[in-house]
Amino acid sequence: MALDHLLDPPRDVAPDDPRVGVLAHNERLLTVPTVVTLARTVGAVALSAVAAQQSSLVLLVAGLVVYWIGDVLDGAVARALGQESRVGALLDIFSDRLCAASFYIGLAWLQPDLAPAVFVYLAQFMVIDCLLSIAFVAWPIRSPNYFYVVDRRLWLWNWSPPGKAVNSAIVAVLLLVTGSMWVGLALALALVVLKTASLVRLLRLGLPVPGST
């Protein structure tokens, strides 16, 4: 039932609904989930840096695991403690980019033959996906996790549990498991297409204009 709820969230929710809307008392930088975000970012980046210095794929993968576990944990802590905030969501989005860049650049450093796939993936993740992710601030919702109240298809493609897994994990997993640049490049290009389609849909949707009728 819990998975069903994640895959098919309620349809009768408006952006200003208290279940998804901004909670002013949570909008502060120093909270338990933001501390978790900062800690996992420092840990992941530090491990990636040491991995590059020591030419250690094991340490690089350890940094990736810290990034992924921390990314799940900070969101779970925020929901459990009732501390979800737009500040925390934005910090999480930008921290994800730093962690991902540290891992993928480290991977290209250690395995230069994978560089084309790595940099195509990073191009879409650092630019297109980042733009999509921060667009939630145009609406009065707490994070992209609640974008289904704005557009369910965009949410499904980008911020549903399957969408997040495809966007943030599958390229890294396939590159590490297969060692094939071509497999990684094909998937990275597919993500470019998906993210570009998402961006076009977002532009067609239009950003809300305060006070408009």
Short mmCIF file of C-alpha atoms in Angstrom, two decimals:
data_model
loop_
_atom_site.label_atom_id
_atom_site.label_comp_id
_atom_site.label_asym_id
_atom_site.label_seq_id
_atom_site.Cartn_x
_atom_site.Cartn_y
_atom_site.Cartn_z
CA MET A 1 0.00 0.00 0.00
CA ALA A 2 2.83 2.41 0.81
CA LEU A 3 4.38 1.85 -2.62
CA ASP A 4 0.98 2.36 -4.25
CA HIS A 5 0.72 5.71 -2.47
CA LEU A 6 4.15 6.78 -3.69
CA LEU A 7 3.40 5.79 -7.27
CA ASP A 8 -0.13 7.19 -7.27
CA PRO A 9 -0.31 10.13 -4.85
CA PRO A 10 -3.67 11.79 -4.11
CA ARG A 11 -5.29 13.70 -6.96
CA ASP A 12 -7.42 16.07 -4.88
CA VAL A 13 -4.54 18.20 -3.60
CA ALA A 14 -3.93 21.85 -4.58
CA PRO A 15 -0.48 23.50 -4.40
CA ASP A 16 -1.54 25.52 -1.34
CA ASP A 17 -2.88 22.46 0.51
CA PRO A 18 -1.29 22.16 4.01
CA ARG A 19 -0.20 18.61 3.14
CA VAL A 20 2.17 19.87 0.44
CA GLY A 21 2.39 23.64 0.94
CA VAL A 22 5.09 25.77 2.50
CA LEU A 23 5.33 25.74 6.31
CA ALA A 24 6.84 29.07 7.30
CA HIS A 25 8.14 27.83 10.67
CA ASN A 26 10.26 25.20 8.86
CA GLU A 27 12.01 27.70 6.60
CA ARG A 28 15.33 27.85 8.39
CA LEU A 29 18.74 26.58 7.38
CA LEU A 30 19.79 24.72 10.52
CA THR A 31 17.56 21.67 10.91
CA VAL A 32 18.28 17.99 11.44
CA PRO A 33 17.70 17.09 7.75
CA THR A 34 19.89 19.94 6.48
CA VAL A 35 22.67 18.79 8.81
CA VAL A 36 22.30 15.29 7.33
CA THR A 37 22.47 16.82 3.82
CA LEU A 38 25.63 18.75 4.63
CA ALA A 39 27.25 15.74 6.33
CA ARG A 40 26.58 13.36 3.44
CA THR A 41 27.83 15.97 0.96
CA VAL A 42 31.10 16.49 2.82
CA GLY A 43 31.54 12.73 3.22
CA ALA A 44 30.79 11.90 -0.42
CA VAL A 45 32.98 14.68 -1.84
CA ALA A 46 35.86 13.88 0.51
CA LEU A 47 35.79 10.20 -0.41
CA SER A 48 35.73 11.05 -4.12
CA ALA A 49 38.70 13.38 -3.70
CA VAL A 50 40.72 10.78 -1.81
CA ALA A 51 39.70 8.15 -4.39
CA ALA A 52 41.08 10.28 -7.21
CA GLN A 53 44.28 10.97 -5.28
CA GLN A 54 44.80 7.27 -4.52
CA SER A 55 43.38 5.96 -7.82
CA SER A 56 40.91 3.86 -5.83
CA LEU A 57 37.66 2.79 -7.46
CA VAL A 58 36.59 1.23 -4.14
CA LEU A 59 36.76 4.60 -2.36
CA LEU A 60 34.99 6.28 -5.28
CA VAL A 61 32.12 3.80 -5.04
CA ALA A 62 32.07 4.32 -1.26
CA GLY A 63 31.57 8.03 -1.89
CA LEU A 64 28.71 7.23 -4.23
CA VAL A 65 27.08 5.01 -1.60
CA VAL A 66 27.41 7.75 1.03
CA TYR A 67 25.75 10.16 -1.42
CA TRP A 68 22.85 7.82 -2.17
CA ILE A 69 22.22 6.70 1.42
CA GLY A 70 22.46 10.27 2.67
CA ASP A 71 20.11 11.48 -0.05
CA VAL A 72 17.47 8.97 1.06
CA LEU A 73 18.12 9.62 4.73
CA ASP A 74 17.81 13.42 4.71
CA GLY A 75 14.40 13.22 3.03
CA ALA A 76 13.20 10.47 5.38
CA VAL A 77 14.36 12.45 8.42
CA ALA A 78 12.66 15.62 7.15
CA ARG A 79 9.34 13.80 6.72
CA ALA A 80 9.62 11.90 10.01
CA LEU A 81 10.36 15.06 12.02
CA GLY A 82 7.95 17.29 10.10
CA GLN A 83 10.85 19.50 8.99
CA GLU A 84 10.39 19.58 5.21
CA SER A 85 11.26 23.00 3.81
CA ARG A 86 12.03 24.77 0.56
CA VAL A 87 15.42 25.76 1.98
CA GLY A 88 16.17 22.11 2.64
CA ALA A 89 14.91 21.06 -0.79
CA LEU A 90 17.14 23.58 -2.56
CA LEU A 91 20.14 22.60 -0.44
CA ASP A 92 19.47 18.97 -1.33
CA ILE A 93 19.23 19.75 -5.06
CA PHE A 94 22.52 21.64 -5.17
CA SER A 95 24.25 19.13 -2.88
CA ASP A 96 23.19 16.34 -5.24
CA ARG A 97 24.97 18.13 -8.07
CA LEU A 98 28.18 18.49 -6.07
CA CYS A 99 28.12 14.84 -5.01
CA ALA A 100 27.33 13.60 -8.52
CA ALA A 101 30.00 15.78 -10.12
CA SER A 102 32.58 14.54 -7.61
CA PHE A 103 31.77 10.90 -8.38
CA TYR A 104 31.50 11.17 -12.16
CA ILE A 105 34.57 13.35 -12.63
CA GLY A 106 36.44 10.92 -10.40
CA LEU A 107 35.20 8.04 -12.54
CA ALA A 108 36.36 9.76 -15.72
CA TRP A 109 39.72 10.41 -14.06
CA LEU A 110 40.15 6.76 -13.11
CA GLN A 111 38.64 5.32 -16.31
CA PRO A 112 39.14 7.87 -19.11
CA ASP A 113 37.46 5.63 -21.68
CA LEU A 114 34.13 6.31 -19.90
CA ALA A 115 34.53 10.09 -20.19
CA PRO A 116 32.09 10.66 -23.12
CA ALA A 117 29.22 8.97 -21.26
CA VAL A 118 30.16 10.71 -18.02
CA PHE A 119 30.15 14.21 -19.47
CA VAL A 120 26.92 13.76 -21.44
CA TYR A 121 25.26 12.59 -18.23
CA LEU A 122 26.71 15.46 -16.22
CA ALA A 123 25.62 18.00 -18.84
CA GLN A 124 21.96 17.04 -18.48
CA PHE A 125 22.12 16.53 -14.69
CA MET A 126 23.98 19.74 -13.86
CA VAL A 127 22.02 21.98 -16.24
CA ILE A 128 18.70 20.66 -17.54
CA ASP A 129 17.76 18.51 -14.57
CA CYS A 130 18.87 21.24 -12.15
CA LEU A 131 16.65 23.79 -13.90
CA LEU A 132 13.71 21.38 -13.78
CA SER A 133 14.31 20.61 -10.11
CA ILE A 134 14.44 24.21 -8.90
CA ALA A 135 11.34 25.19 -10.91
CA PHE A 136 9.17 24.04 -8.00
CA VAL A 137 9.87 27.34 -6.23
CA ALA A 138 7.47 29.05 -8.65
CA TRP A 139 4.64 27.27 -6.87
CA PRO A 140 3.80 27.27 -3.12
CA ILE A 141 4.96 23.68 -2.58
CA ARG A 142 7.71 22.37 -0.32
CA SER A 143 9.80 20.45 -2.83
CA PRO A 144 9.80 18.70 -6.23
CA ASN A 145 8.49 15.62 -4.40
CA TYR A 146 5.07 17.29 -4.46
CA PHE A 147 5.13 18.42 -8.07
CA TYR A 148 2.27 16.03 -8.81
CA VAL A 149 -0.08 18.77 -7.62
CA VAL A 150 1.16 20.90 -10.53
CA ASP A 151 1.73 18.31 -13.27
CA ARG A 152 1.56 14.57 -12.60
CA ARG A 153 3.41 13.56 -15.77
CA LEU A 154 6.40 15.78 -15.00
CA TRP A 155 6.42 14.43 -11.46
CA LEU A 156 6.29 10.83 -12.70
CA TRP A 157 9.15 11.37 -15.17
CA ASN A 158 11.40 13.22 -12.76
CA TRP A 159 10.56 13.00 -9.04
CA SER A 160 8.52 9.87 -8.46
CA PRO A 161 10.53 7.03 -6.84
CA PRO A 162 11.10 5.28 -10.22
CA GLY A 163 11.89 8.61 -11.88
CA LYS A 164 14.47 9.46 -9.23
CA ALA A 165 16.07 6.02 -9.51
CA VAL A 166 16.45 6.33 -13.28
CA ASN A 167 17.67 9.92 -13.11
CA SER A 168 20.24 9.56 -10.37
CA ALA A 169 21.37 5.95 -10.19
CA ILE A 170 21.04 3.87 -13.32
CA VAL A 171 23.87 5.45 -15.36
CA ALA A 172 26.35 5.05 -12.51
CA VAL A 173 25.28 1.46 -11.86
CA LEU A 174 25.52 0.44 -15.50
CA LEU A 175 28.90 2.11 -15.99
CA LEU A 176 30.28 0.36 -12.92
CA VAL A 177 28.74 -3.04 -13.69
CA THR A 178 29.28 -3.21 -17.45
CA GLY A 179 32.32 -0.95 -17.84
CA SER A 180 30.85 -0.05 -21.24
CA MET A 181 31.04 3.56 -22.35
CA TRP A 182 28.49 2.85 -25.10
CA VAL A 183 25.88 1.52 -22.69
CA GLY A 184 26.36 4.52 -20.44
CA LEU A 185 26.32 6.94 -23.37
CA ALA A 186 23.10 5.46 -24.77
CA LEU A 187 21.36 5.85 -21.43
CA ALA A 188 22.78 9.32 -20.85
CA LEU A 189 21.47 10.41 -24.27
CA ALA A 190 18.08 8.89 -23.45
CA LEU A 191 18.03 11.00 -20.29
CA VAL A 192 18.90 14.10 -22.33
CA VAL A 193 15.82 13.39 -24.48
CA LEU A 194 13.63 12.81 -21.41
CA LYS A 195 14.85 15.95 -19.64
CA THR A 196 14.49 18.06 -22.79
CA ALA A 197 10.92 16.79 -23.21
CA SER A 198 10.28 17.61 -19.55
CA LEU A 199 11.66 21.11 -20.02
CA VAL A 200 9.47 21.68 -23.08
CA ARG A 201 6.44 20.48 -21.11
CA LEU A 202 7.35 22.80 -18.24
CA LEU A 203 7.68 25.77 -20.59
CA ARG A 204 4.31 24.96 -22.15
CA LEU A 205 2.82 24.68 -18.70
CA GLY A 206 4.07 28.17 -17.90
CA LEU A 207 5.07 29.56 -14.55
CA PRO A 208 2.33 31.01 -12.39
CA VAL A 209 2.13 34.79 -12.25
CA PRO A 210 1.25 36.18 -8.77
CA GLY A 211 -1.98 38.10 -8.81
CA SER A 212 -3.02 36.87 -12.26
CA THR A 213 -6.58 35.72 -12.87
#
